[in-house]
Short mmCIF file of C-alpha atoms in Angstrom, two decimals:
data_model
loop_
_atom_site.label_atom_id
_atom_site.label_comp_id
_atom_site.label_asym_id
_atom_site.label_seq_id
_atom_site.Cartn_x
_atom_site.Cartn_y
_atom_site.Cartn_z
CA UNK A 1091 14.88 22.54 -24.38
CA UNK A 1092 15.59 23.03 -20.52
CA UNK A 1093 13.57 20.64 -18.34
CA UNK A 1094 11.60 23.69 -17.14
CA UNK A 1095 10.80 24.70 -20.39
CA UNK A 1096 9.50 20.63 -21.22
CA UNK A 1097 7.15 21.37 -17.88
CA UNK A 1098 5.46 24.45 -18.82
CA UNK A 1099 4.96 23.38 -22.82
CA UNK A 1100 3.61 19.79 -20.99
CA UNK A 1101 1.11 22.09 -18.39
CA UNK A 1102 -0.17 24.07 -21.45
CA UNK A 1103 -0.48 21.19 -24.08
CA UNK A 1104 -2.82 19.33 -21.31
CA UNK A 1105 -4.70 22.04 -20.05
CA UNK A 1106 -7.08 22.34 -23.12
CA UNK A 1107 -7.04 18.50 -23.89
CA UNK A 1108 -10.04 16.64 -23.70
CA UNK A 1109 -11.06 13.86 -21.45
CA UNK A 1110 -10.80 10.84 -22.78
CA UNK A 1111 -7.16 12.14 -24.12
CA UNK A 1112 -6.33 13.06 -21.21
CA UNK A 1113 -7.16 9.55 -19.45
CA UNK A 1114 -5.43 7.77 -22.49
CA UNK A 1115 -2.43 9.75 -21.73
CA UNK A 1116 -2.04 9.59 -18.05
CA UNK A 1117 -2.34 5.36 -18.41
CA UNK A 1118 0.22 5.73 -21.00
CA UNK A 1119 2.87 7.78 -18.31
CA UNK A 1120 1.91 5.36 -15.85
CA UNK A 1121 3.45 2.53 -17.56
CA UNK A 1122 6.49 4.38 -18.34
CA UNK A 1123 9.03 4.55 -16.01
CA UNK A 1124 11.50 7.10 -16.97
CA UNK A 1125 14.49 9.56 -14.90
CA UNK A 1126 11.76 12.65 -14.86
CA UNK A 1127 8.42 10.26 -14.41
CA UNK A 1128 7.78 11.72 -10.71
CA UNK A 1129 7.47 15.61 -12.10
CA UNK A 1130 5.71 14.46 -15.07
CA UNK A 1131 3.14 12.62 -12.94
CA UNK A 1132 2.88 15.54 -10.63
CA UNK A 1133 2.16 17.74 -13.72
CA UNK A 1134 -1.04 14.91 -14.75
CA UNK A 1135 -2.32 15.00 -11.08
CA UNK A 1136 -2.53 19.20 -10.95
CA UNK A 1137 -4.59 18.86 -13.56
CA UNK A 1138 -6.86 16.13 -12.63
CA UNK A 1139 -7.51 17.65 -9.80
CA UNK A 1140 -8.40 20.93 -11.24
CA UNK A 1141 -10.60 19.33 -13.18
CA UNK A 1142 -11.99 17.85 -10.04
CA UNK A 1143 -11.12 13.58 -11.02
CA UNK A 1144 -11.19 13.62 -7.30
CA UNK A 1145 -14.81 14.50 -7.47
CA UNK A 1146 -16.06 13.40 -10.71
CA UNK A 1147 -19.77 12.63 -10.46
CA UNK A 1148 -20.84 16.30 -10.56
CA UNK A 1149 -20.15 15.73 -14.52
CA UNK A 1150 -22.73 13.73 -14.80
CA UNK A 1151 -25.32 15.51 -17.36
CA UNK A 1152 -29.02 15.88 -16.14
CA UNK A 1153 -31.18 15.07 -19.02
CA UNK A 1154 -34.95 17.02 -19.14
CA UNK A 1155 -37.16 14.67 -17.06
CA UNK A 1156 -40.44 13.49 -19.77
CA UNK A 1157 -42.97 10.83 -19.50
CA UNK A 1158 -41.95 8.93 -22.56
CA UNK A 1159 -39.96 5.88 -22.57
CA UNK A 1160 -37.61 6.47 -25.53
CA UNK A 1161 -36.50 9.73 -23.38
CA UNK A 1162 -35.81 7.76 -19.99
CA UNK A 1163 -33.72 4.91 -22.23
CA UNK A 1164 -31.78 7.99 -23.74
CA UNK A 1165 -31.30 9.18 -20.26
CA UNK A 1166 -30.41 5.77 -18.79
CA UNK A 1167 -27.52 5.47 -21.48
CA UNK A 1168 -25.96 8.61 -20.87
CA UNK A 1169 -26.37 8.49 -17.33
CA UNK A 1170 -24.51 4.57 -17.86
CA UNK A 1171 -21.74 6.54 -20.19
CA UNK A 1172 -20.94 9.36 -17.25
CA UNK A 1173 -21.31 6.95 -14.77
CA UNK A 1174 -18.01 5.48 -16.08
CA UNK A 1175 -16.30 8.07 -17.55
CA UNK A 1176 -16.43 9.60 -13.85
CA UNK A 1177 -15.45 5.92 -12.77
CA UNK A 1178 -12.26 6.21 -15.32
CA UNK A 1179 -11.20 9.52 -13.84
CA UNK A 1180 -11.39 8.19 -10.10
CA UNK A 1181 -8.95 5.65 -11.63
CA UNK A 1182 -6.62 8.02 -13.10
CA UNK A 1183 -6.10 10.38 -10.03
CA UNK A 1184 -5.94 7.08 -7.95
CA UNK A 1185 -3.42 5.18 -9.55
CA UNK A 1186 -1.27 8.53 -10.36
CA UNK A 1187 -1.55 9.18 -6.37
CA UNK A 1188 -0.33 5.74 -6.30
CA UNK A 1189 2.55 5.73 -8.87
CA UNK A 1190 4.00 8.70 -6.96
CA UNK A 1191 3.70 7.68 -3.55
CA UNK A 1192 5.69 4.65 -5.07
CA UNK A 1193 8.31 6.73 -6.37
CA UNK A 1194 8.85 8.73 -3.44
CA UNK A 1195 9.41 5.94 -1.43
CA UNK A 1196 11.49 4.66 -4.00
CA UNK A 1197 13.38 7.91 -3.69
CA UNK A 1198 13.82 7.35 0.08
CA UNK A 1199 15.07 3.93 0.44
CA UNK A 1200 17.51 5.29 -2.35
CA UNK A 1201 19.01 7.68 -0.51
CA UNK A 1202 18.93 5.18 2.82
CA UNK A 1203 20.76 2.58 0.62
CA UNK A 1204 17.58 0.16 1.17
CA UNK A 1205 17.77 -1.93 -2.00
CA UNK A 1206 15.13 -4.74 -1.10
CA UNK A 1207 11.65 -3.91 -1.59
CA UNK A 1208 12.23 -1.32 -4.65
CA UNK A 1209 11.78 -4.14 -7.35
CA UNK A 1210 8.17 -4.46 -6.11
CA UNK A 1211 6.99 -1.17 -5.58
CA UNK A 1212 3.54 -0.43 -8.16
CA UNK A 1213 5.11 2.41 -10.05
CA UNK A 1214 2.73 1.63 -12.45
CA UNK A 1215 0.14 3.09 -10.01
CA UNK A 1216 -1.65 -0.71 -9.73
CA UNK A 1217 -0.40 -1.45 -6.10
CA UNK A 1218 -2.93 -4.60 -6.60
CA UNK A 1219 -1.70 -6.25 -9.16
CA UNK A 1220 1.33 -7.38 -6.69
CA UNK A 1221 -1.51 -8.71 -4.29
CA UNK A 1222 -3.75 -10.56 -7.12
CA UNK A 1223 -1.18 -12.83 -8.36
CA UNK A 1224 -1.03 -14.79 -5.07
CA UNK A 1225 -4.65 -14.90 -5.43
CA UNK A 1226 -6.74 -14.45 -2.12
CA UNK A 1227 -3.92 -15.30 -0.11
CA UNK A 1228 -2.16 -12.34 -1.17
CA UNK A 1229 -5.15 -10.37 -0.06
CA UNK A 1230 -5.16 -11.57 3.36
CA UNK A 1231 -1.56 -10.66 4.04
CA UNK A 1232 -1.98 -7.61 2.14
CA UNK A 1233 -4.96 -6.36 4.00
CA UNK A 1234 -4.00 -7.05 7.25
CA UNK A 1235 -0.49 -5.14 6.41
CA UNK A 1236 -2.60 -2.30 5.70
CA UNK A 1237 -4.79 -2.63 8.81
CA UNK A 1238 -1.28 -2.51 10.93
CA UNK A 1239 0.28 0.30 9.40
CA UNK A 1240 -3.26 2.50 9.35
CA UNK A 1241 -4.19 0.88 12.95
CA UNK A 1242 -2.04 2.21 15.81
CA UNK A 1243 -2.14 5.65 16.63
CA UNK A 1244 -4.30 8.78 17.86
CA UNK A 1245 -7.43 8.53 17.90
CA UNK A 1246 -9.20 11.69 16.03
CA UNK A 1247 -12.93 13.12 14.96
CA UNK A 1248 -13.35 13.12 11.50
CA UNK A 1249 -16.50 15.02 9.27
CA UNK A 1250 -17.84 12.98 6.41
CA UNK A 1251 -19.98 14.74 4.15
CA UNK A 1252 -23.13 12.41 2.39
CA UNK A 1253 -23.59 14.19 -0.80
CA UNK A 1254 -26.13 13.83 -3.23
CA UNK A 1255 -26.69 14.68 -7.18
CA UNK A 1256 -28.40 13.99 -10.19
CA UNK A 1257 -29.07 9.82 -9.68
CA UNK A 1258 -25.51 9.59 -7.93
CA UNK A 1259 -24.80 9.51 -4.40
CA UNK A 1260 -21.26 10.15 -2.62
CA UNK A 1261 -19.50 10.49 1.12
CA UNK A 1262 -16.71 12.98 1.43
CA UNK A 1263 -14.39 13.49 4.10
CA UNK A 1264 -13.90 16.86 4.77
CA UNK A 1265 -10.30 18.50 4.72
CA UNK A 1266 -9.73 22.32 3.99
CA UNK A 1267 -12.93 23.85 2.19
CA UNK A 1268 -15.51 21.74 1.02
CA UNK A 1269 -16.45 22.19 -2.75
CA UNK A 1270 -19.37 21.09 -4.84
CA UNK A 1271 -20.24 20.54 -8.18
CA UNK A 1272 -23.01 22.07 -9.68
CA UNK A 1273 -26.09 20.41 -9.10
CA UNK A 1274 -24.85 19.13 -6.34
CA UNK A 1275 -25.87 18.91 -2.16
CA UNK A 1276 -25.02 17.99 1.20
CA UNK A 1277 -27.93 15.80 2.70
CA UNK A 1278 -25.87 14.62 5.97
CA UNK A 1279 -23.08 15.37 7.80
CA UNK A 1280 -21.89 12.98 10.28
CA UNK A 1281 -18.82 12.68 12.83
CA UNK A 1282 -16.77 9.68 13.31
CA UNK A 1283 -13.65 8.06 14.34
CA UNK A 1284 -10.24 7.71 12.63
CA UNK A 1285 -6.64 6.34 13.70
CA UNK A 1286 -4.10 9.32 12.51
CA UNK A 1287 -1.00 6.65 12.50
CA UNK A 1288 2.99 7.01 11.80
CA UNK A 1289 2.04 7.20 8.26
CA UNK A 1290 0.71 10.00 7.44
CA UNK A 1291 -0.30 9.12 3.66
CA UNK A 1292 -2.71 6.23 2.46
CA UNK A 1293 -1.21 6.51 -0.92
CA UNK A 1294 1.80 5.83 0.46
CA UNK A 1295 0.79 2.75 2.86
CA UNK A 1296 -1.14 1.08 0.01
CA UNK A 1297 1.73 1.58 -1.83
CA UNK A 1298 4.20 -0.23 0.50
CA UNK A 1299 1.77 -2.44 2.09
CA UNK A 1300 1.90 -3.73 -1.95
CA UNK A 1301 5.44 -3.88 -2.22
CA UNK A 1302 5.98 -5.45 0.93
CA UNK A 1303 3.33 -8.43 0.62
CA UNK A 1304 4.55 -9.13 -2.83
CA UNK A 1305 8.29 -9.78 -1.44
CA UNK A 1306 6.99 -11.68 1.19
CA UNK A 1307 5.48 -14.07 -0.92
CA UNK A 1308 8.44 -14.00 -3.49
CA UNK A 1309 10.67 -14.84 0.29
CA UNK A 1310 7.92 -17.64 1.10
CA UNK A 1311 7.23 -18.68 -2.18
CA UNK A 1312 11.15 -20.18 -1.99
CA UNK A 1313 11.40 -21.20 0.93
CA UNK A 1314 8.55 -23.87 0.79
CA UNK A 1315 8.61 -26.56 -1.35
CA UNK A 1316 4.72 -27.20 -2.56
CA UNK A 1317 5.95 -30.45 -3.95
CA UNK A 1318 5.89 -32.23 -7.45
CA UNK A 1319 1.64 -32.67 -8.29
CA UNK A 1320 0.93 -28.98 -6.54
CA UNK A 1321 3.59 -27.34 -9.23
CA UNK A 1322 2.48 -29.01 -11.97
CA UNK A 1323 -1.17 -28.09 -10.85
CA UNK A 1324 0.05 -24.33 -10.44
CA UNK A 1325 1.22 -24.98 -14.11
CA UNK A 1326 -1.93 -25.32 -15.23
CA UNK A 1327 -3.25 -22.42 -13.83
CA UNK A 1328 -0.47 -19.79 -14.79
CA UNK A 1329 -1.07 -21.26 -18.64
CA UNK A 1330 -4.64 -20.37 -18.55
CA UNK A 1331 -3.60 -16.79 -16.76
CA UNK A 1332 -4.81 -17.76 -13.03
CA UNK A 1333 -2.79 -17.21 -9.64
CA UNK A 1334 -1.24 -20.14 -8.17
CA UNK A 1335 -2.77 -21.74 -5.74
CA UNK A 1336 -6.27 -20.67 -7.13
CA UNK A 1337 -9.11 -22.92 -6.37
CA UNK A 1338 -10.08 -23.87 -9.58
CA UNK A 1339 -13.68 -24.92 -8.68
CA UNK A 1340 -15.29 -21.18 -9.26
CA UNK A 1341 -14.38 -20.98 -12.55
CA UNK A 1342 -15.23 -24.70 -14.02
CA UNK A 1343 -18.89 -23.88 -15.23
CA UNK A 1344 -17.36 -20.74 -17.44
CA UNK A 1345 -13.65 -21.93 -18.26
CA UNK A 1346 -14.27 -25.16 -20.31
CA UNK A 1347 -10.51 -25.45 -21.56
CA UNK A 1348 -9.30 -25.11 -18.28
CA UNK A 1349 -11.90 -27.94 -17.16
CA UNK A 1350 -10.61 -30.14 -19.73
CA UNK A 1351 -6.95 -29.93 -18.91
CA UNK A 1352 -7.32 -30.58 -15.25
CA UNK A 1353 -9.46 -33.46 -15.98
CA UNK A 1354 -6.80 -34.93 -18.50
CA UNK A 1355 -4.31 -34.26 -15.13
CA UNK A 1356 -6.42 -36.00 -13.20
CA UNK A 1357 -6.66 -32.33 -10.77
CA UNK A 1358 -10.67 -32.86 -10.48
CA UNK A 1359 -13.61 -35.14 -10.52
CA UNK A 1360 -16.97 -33.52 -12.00
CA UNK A 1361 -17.06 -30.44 -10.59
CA UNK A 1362 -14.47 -31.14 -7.72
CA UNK A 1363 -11.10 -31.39 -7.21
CA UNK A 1364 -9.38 -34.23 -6.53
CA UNK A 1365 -9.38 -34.80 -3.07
CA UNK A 1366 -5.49 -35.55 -2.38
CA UNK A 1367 -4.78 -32.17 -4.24
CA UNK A 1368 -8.02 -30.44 -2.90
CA UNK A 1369 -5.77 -31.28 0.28
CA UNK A 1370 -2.07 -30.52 -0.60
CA UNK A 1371 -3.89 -27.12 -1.90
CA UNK A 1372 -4.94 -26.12 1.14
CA UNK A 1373 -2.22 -27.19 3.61
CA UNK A 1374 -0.02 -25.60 1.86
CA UNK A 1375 -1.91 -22.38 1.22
CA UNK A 1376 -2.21 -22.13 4.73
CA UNK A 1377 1.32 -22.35 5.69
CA UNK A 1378 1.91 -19.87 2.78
CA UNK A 1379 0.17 -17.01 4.33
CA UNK A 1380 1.43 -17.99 7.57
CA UNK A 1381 5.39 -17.50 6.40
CA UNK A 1382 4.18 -14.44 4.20
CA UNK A 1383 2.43 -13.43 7.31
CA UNK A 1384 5.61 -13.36 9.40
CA UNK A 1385 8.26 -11.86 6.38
CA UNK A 1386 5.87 -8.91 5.53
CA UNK A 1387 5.36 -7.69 9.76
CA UNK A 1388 9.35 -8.30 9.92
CA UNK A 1389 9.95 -6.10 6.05
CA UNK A 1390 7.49 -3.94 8.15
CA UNK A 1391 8.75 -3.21 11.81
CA UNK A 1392 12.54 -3.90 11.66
CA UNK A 1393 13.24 -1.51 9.23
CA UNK A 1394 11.33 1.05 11.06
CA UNK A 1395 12.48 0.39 14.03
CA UNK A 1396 16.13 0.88 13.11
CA UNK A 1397 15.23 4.08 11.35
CA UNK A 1398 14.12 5.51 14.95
CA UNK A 1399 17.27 3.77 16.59
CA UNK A 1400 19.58 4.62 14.54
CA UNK A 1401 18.80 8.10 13.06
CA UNK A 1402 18.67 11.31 15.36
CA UNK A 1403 15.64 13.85 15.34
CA UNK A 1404 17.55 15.92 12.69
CA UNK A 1405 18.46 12.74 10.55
CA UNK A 1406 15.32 11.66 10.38
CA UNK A 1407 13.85 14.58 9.54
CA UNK A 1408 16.09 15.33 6.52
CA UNK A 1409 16.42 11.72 5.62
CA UNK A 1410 13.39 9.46 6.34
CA UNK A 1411 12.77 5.72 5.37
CA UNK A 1412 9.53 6.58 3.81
CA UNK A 1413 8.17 9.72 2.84
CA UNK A 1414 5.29 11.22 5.19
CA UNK A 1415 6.16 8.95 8.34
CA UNK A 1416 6.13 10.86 12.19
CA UNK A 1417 8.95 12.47 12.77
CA UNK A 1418 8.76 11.86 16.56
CA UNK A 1419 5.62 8.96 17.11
CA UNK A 1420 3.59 8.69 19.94
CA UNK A 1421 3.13 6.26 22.55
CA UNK A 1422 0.51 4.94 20.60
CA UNK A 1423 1.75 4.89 16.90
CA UNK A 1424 4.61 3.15 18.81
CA UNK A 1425 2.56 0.12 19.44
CA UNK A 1426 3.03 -0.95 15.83
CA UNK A 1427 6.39 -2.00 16.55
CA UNK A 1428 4.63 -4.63 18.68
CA UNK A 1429 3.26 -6.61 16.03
CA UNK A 1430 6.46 -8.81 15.45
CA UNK A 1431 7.38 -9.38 19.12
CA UNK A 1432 6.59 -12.84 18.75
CA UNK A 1433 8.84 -13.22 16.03
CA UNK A 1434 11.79 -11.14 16.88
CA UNK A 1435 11.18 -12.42 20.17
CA UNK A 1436 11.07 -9.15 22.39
CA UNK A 1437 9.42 -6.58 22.89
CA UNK A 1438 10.69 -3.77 20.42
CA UNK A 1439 8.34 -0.98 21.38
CA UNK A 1440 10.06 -0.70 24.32
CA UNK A 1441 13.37 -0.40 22.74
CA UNK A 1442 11.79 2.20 20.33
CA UNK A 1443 9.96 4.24 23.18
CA UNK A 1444 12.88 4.41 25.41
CA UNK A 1445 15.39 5.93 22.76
CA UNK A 1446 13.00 8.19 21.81
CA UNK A 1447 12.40 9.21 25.50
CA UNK A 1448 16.24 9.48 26.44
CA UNK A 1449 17.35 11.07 23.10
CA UNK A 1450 15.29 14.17 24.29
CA UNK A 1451 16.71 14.15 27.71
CA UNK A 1452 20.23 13.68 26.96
CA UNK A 1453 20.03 16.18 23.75
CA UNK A 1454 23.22 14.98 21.72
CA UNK A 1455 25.37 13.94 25.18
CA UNK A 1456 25.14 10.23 22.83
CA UNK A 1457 24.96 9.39 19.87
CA UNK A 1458 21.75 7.23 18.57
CA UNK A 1459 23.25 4.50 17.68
CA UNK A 1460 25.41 4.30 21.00
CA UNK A 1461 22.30 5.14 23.16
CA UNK A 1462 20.22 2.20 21.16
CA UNK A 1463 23.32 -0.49 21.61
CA UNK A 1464 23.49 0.64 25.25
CA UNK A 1465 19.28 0.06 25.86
CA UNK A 1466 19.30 -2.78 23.45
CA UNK A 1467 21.59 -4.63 26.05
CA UNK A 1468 20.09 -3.37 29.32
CA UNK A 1469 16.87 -4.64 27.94
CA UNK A 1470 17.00 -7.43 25.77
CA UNK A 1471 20.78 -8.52 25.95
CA UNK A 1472 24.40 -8.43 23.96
CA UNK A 1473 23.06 -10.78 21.76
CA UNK A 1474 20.11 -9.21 20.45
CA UNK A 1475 21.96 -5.73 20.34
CA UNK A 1476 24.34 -7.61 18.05
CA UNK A 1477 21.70 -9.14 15.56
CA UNK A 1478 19.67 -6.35 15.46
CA UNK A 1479 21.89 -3.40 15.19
CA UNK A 1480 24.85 -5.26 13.46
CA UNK A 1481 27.37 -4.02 16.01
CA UNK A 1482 30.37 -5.50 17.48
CA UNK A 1483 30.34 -6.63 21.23
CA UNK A 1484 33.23 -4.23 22.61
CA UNK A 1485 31.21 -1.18 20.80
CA UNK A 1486 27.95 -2.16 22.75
CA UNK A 1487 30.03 -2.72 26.19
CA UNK A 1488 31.81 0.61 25.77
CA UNK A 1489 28.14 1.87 24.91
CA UNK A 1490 26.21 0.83 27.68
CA UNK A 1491 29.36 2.31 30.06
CA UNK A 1492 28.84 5.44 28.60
CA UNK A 1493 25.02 5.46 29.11
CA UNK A 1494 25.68 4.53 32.56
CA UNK A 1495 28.24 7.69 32.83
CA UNK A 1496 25.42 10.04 31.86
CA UNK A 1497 22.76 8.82 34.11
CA UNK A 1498 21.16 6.74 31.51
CA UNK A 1499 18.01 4.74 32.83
#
């Protein structure tokens, strides 16, 4: 059977399947991972969305309003069983949005021989199961990751419609046409702010904004040494199915085993822990997130930056680092690149800007990488030109000449 043939008997098999099937199956696909898993998923997510997952509350059933109380309970329960049924499908479209963001970009840093982050990418559609098992410190890096790469940009007006139904409530930002379920209403529409950044896709920034803080913690993770009593405290956790580095105190009163143990380790006193490794915790906690911190804006901006530098309007349309990323940014999704300066140590925006300003004027007179050596030097120096672009001195020299031959700024 020809892979075409495989998609239409898959479209037609799912079409009349019920729900709950239908859920079971896409949670089974997302845990596959498999040379034809992108199409499949694509397949899944058509028909979620025809059957609106993206909207699912309008399933919920409206039971005949009565006085009596045996009524109401019978209404509360089915209301409670809809209530997560429509919960489950929110899920399902989510996490498949996720799974193929994650394979997309997976497919791009492929094809730009960009090997490092594709072990952690959530193609499993959980992009927050990387985060979770650093615990809250994961969050914190991971969150402000996703702040960065959804925070720079232009500013636009955005319509969110309130909508109300049967004992469910909703907001819904508008995009094409905006459809309703039956039963249901719009009770307020309201205007506000949003950022339209260089990535064009939230799927696919939670989906690297996962993958990244994840290897920044793996990077971290060896290059500290949390010493002898803060592994073996770690130890502990990871037996009992905790994060490292959890505080163990908000789970004392339920997890009695895991009470027990620490006590016999001597890791807490009553209800505390012990102050030495109540200490050690959070020292080193803190320099944790600081060093994740630092790896995941540097996995973030350098990359990026030498996809501008390096890559002409044409190659980076046909080849881009990540899927759905500007082809040209502004001034103002530029600023992202200014998040590292302190550690790269200069100001890369400006590098970024000013090849993107000059590889319009000069239209092809010079190559990218020769016009990027060439500002790299004027601005920043030989040295950095050679660390961050990899090139040989005599190749940046005989680059900057050549800039200065064209009228190069």
């Amino acid at each position: 059977m020809s892979f075409l043939e495989e998609i239409k008997k898959l479209k037609e098999r799912i079409n009349s399947m019920p729900t709950l099937a239908l859920l079971r199956e896409v949670g089974e696909e997302l845990e596959k991972d498999s040379p034809l898993k992108l199409e499949i998923l694509k397949i899944y997510k058509e028909e979620m969305i025809r059957r609106k997952f993206n909207s699912p509350f309008g399933f919920l059933v409206n039971v005949t309003k009565n006085e009596s109380e045996e009524v109401d309970l019978d209404k509360a329960k089915q209301s409670s069983y809809f209530r997560r049924i429509a919960t489950m499908k929110k899920y399902a479209l989510y996490s498949t949005q996720i799974a193929l963001a994650s394979l997309r970009i997976r497919e791009c840093l492929i094809k730009n021989n960009y090997q490092d982050l594709i072990e952690f990418l959530p193609l499993n559609g959980n992009h927050l199961g990387n985060v979770l098992k650093f615990g809250y410190a994961g969050m914190i890096v991971y969150r402000g990751l996703y702040e960065i790469m959804r925070g720079y940009g232009e500013e636009v007006e955005i319509e969110v419609y309130e909508i109300e139904g049967e004992g469910y409530f909703y907001k819904k930002v508008k995009k094409k046409d905006l459809e309703l379920n039956e039963g249901e209403k719009v009770v307020r529409i309201s205007k506000k702010k949003s950022i339209k950044s260089l990535f064009l896709s939230k799927f696919v920034v939670r989906a690297l904004a996962s993958a990244i803080t994840s290897y920044a913690f793996s990077i971290a993770l060896e290059e500290l040494n949390e010493g002898k009593r803060l592994k073996e405290y770690n130890k502990v956790l990871e037996s009992r199915g905790y994060p490292r580095f959890y505080d163990a105190r908000e789970v004392l009163e339920f997890d009695k085993d895991l009470k027990k143990e620490l006590e016999e380790k001597g890791f807490i006193r009553g209800e505390e822990l012990e102050e030495s490794i109540k200490k050690e915790l959070y020292e080193f906690k803190k320099k944790l997130i600081k060093r994740a911190e630092e790896i995941a804006k540097l996995m973030l901006v350098v990359p990026l930056a030498k996809h501008y530098l390096l890559k002409g309007e044409g190659e980076r349309r046909v080849n881009p680092l990540y899927p759905n990323i500007a082809l040209n940014p502004t001034k103002n999704q530029i600023k992202l690149f200014g998040v590292a300066n302190n550690i790269v140590g200069v100001e890369l925006e400006r590098l970024v800007e000013k090849k993107l300003e000059l590889e319009k004027k000069l239209k092809g007179k010079i190559t990218s990488k020769e016009l990027s050596l060439a500002l790299a030097k004027k601005l920043f120096g030989v040295k950095f030109a050679k660390e961050l672009l990899k090139a040989k001195e005599e190749e940046i020299n005989k680059s900057y000449e050549k800039l200065a031959l064209l009228g190069g700024e």
